[in-house]
C-alpha positions as a LaTeX table, in Angstrom:
\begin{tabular}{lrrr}
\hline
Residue & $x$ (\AA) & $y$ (\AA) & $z$ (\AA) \\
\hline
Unk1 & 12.54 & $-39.41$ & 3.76 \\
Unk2 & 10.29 & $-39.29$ & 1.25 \\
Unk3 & 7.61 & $-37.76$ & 3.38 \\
Unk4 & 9.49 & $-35.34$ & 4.65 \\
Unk5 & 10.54 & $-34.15$ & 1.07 \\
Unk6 & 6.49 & $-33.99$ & 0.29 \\
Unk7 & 5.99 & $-31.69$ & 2.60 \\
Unk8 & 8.76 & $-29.24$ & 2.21 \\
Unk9 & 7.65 & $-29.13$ & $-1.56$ \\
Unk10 & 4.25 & $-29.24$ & $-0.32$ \\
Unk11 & 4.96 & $-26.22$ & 1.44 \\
Unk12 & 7.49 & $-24.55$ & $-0.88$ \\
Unk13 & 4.02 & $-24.65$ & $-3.14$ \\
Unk14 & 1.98 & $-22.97$ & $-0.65$ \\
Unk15 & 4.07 & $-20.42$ & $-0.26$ \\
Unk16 & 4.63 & $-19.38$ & $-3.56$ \\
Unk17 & 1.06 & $-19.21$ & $-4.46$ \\
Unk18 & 0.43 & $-17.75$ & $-1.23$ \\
Unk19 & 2.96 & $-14.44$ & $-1.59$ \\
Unk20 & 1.15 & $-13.19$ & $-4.95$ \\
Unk21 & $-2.60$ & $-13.47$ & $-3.54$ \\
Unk22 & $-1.49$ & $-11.52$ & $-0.22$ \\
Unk23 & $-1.35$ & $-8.49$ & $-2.39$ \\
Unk24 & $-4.50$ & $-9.21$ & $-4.72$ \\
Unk25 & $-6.74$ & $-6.44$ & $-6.32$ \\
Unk26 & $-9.74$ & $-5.84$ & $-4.57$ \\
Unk27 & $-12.94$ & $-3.59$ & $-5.47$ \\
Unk28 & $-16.15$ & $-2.63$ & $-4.39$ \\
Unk29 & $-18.51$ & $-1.59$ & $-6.38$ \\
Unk30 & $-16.85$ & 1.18 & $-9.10$ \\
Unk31 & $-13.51$ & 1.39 & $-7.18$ \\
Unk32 & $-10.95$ & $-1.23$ & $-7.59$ \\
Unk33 & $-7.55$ & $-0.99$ & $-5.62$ \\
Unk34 & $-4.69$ & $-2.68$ & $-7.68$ \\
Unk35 & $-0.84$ & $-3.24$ & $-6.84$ \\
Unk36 & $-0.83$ & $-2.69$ & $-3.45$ \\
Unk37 & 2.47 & $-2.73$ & $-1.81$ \\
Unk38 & 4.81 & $-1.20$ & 1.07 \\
Unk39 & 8.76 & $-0.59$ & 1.51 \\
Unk40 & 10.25 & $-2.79$ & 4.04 \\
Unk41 & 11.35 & $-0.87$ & 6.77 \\
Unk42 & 14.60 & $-1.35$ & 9.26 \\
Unk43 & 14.65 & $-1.88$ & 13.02 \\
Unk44 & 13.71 & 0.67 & 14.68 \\
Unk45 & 12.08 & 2.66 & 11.79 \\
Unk46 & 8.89 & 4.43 & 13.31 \\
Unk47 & 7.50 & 5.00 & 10.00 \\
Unk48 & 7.04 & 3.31 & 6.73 \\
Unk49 & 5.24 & 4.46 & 3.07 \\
Unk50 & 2.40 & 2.15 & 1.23 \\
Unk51 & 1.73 & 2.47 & $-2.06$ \\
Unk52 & $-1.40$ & 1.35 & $-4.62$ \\
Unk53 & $-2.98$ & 2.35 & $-7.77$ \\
Unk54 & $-7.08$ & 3.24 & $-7.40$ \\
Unk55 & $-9.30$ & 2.99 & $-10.57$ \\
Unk56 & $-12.76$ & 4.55 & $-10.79$ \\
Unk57 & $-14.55$ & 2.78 & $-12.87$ \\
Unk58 & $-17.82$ & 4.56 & $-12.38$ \\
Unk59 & $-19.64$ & 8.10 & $-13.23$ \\
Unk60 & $-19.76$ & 9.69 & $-10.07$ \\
Unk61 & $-16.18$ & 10.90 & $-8.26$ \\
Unk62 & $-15.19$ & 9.56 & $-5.09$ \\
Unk63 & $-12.46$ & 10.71 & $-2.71$ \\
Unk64 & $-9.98$ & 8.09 & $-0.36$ \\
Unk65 & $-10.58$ & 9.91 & 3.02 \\
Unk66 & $-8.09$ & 8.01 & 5.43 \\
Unk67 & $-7.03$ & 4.37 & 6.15 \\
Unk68 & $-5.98$ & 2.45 & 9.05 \\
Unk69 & $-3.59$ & $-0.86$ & 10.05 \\
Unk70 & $-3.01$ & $-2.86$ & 12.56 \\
Unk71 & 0.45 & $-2.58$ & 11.44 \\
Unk72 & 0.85 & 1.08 & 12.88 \\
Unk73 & $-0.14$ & 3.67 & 15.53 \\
Unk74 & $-1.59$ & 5.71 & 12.68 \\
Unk75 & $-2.16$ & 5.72 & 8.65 \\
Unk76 & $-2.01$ & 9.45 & 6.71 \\
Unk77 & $-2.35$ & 10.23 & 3.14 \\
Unk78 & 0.55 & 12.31 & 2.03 \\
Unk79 & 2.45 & 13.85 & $-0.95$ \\
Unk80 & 5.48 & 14.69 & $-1.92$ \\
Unk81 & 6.58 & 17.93 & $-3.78$ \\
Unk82 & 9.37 & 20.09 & $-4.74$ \\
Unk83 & 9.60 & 22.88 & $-3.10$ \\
Unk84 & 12.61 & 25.00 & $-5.02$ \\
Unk85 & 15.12 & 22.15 & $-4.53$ \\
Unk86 & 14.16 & 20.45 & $-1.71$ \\
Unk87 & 11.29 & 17.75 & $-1.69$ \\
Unk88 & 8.62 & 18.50 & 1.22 \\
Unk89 & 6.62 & 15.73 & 2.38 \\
Unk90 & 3.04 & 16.95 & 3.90 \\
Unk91 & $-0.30$ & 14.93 & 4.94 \\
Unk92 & $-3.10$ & 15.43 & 2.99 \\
Unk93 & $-5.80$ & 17.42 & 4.11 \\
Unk94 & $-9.47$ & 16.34 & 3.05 \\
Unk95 & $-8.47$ & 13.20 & 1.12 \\
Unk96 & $-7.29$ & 12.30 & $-2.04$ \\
Unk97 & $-9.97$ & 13.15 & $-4.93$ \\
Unk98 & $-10.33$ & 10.09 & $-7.38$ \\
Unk99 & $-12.05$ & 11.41 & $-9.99$ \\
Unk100 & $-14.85$ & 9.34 & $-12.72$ \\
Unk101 & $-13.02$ & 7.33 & $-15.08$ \\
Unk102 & $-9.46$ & 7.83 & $-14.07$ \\
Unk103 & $-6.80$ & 5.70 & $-12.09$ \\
Unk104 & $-4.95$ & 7.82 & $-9.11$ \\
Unk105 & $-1.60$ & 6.57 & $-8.43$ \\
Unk106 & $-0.22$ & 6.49 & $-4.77$ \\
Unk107 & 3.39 & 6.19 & $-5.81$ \\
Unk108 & 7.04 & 6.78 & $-4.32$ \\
Unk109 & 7.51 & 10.54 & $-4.66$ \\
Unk110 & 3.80 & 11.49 & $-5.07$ \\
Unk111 & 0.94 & 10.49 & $-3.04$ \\
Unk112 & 1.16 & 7.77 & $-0.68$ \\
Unk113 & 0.18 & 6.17 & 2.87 \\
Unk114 & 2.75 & 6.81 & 6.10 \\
Unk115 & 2.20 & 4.35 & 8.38 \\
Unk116 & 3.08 & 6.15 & 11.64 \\
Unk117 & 4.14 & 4.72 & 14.72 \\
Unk118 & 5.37 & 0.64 & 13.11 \\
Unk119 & 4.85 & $-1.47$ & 15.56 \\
Unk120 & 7.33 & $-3.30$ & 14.04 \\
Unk121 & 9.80 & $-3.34$ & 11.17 \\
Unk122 & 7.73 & $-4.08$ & 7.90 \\
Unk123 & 9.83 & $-7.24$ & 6.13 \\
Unk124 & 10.09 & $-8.22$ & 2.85 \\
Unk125 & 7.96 & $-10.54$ & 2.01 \\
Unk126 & 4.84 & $-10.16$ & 4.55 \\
Unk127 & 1.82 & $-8.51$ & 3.66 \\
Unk128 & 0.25 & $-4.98$ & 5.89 \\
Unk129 & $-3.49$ & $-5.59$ & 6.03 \\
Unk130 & $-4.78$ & $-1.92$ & 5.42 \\
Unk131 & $-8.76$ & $-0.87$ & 5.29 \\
Unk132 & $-9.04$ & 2.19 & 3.01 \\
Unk133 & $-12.14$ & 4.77 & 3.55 \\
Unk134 & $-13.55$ & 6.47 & 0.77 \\
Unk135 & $-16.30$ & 8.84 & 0.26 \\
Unk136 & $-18.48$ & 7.09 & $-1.53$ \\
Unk137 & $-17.37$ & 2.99 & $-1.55$ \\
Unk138 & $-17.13$ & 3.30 & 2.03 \\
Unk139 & $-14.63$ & 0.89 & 3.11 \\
Unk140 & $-11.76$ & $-1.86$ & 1.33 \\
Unk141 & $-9.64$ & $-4.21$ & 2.52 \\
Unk142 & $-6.36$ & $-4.74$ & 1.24 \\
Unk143 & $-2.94$ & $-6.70$ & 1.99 \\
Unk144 & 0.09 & $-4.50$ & 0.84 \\
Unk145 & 2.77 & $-6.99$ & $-0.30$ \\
Unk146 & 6.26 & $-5.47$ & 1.80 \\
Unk147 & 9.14 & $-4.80$ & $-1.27$ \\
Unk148 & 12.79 & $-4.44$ & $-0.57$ \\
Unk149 & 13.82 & $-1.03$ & 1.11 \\
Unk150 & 14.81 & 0.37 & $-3.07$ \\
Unk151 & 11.77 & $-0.90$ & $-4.90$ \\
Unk152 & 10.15 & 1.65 & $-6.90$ \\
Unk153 & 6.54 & $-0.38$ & $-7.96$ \\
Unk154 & 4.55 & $-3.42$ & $-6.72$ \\
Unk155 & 7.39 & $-6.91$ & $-7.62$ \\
Unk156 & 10.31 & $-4.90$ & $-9.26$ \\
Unk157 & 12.55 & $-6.31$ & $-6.33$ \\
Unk158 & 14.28 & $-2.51$ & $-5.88$ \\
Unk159 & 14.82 & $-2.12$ & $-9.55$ \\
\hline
\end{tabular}
């Protein structure tokens, strides 16, 4: 019995140190990716939204030009504006500028990635490997933590 009870908290442990580094900063050289995180999505859902802050640590500008995941038929950067009173979602066209010195945002109601074409529901709780493109950094690698379907930032739990 005691065994057994070892290796449920054994792996109670694991798990709970596992969750926070699936969803870890990552940078190369002056661009580091921070909070990275998607909605959870329901059956059946074809598309989902990924969110993440950038910082540009550096002198010289550099501009996210697409990413891509396993996790879906296609990744596009998109925004979201008001357009009189109705919000309009569009994809980005020529990338996402992320200029010297500055943090960009990708962010529910702003800019963000649409994973197009799930091939499967996105759960709460998993992480969506993504590989991010940019101009100049070339390519990251990041794990976007999956939030309940109301969150609103990276471990608010839809609050």
């Amino acid at each position: 019995m005691t065994m057994s009870f070892r290796s449920i908290a054994a792996a109670a442990l694991c798990a709970a140190v596992a969750a926070p580094l699936a969803a870890a900063a990552a940078q190369v050289g002056s661009i580091t990716i921070s909070a990275p995180w998607a909605r959870e999505t329901a059956p059946g859902q074809a598309n989902g939204g990924g969110f993440l802050s950038i910082a540009n640590t550096g002198k010289a500008d550099d501009r996210l030009l697409g990413a891509s995941s396993p996790a879906a038929r296609e990744v596009q950067l998109h925004s979201m504006e008001m357009d009189g009173s109705v919000m309009r979602m569009r994809q980005v066209t020529g990338g996402i500028a992320v200029p010297a010195g500055q943090t960009v945002r990708l962010k529910p109601g702003s800019l963000h990635l649409m994973f197009i074409g799930l091939k499967q529901p996105l759960k709460r709780g998993e992480a969506v490997p993504v590989t991010l493109r940019f101009e100049r950094a070339g390519t990251i690698k990041v794990r976007l933590a999956v939030q309940p379907v109301g969150a609103m930032e990276a471990g608010n739990g839809g609050h």
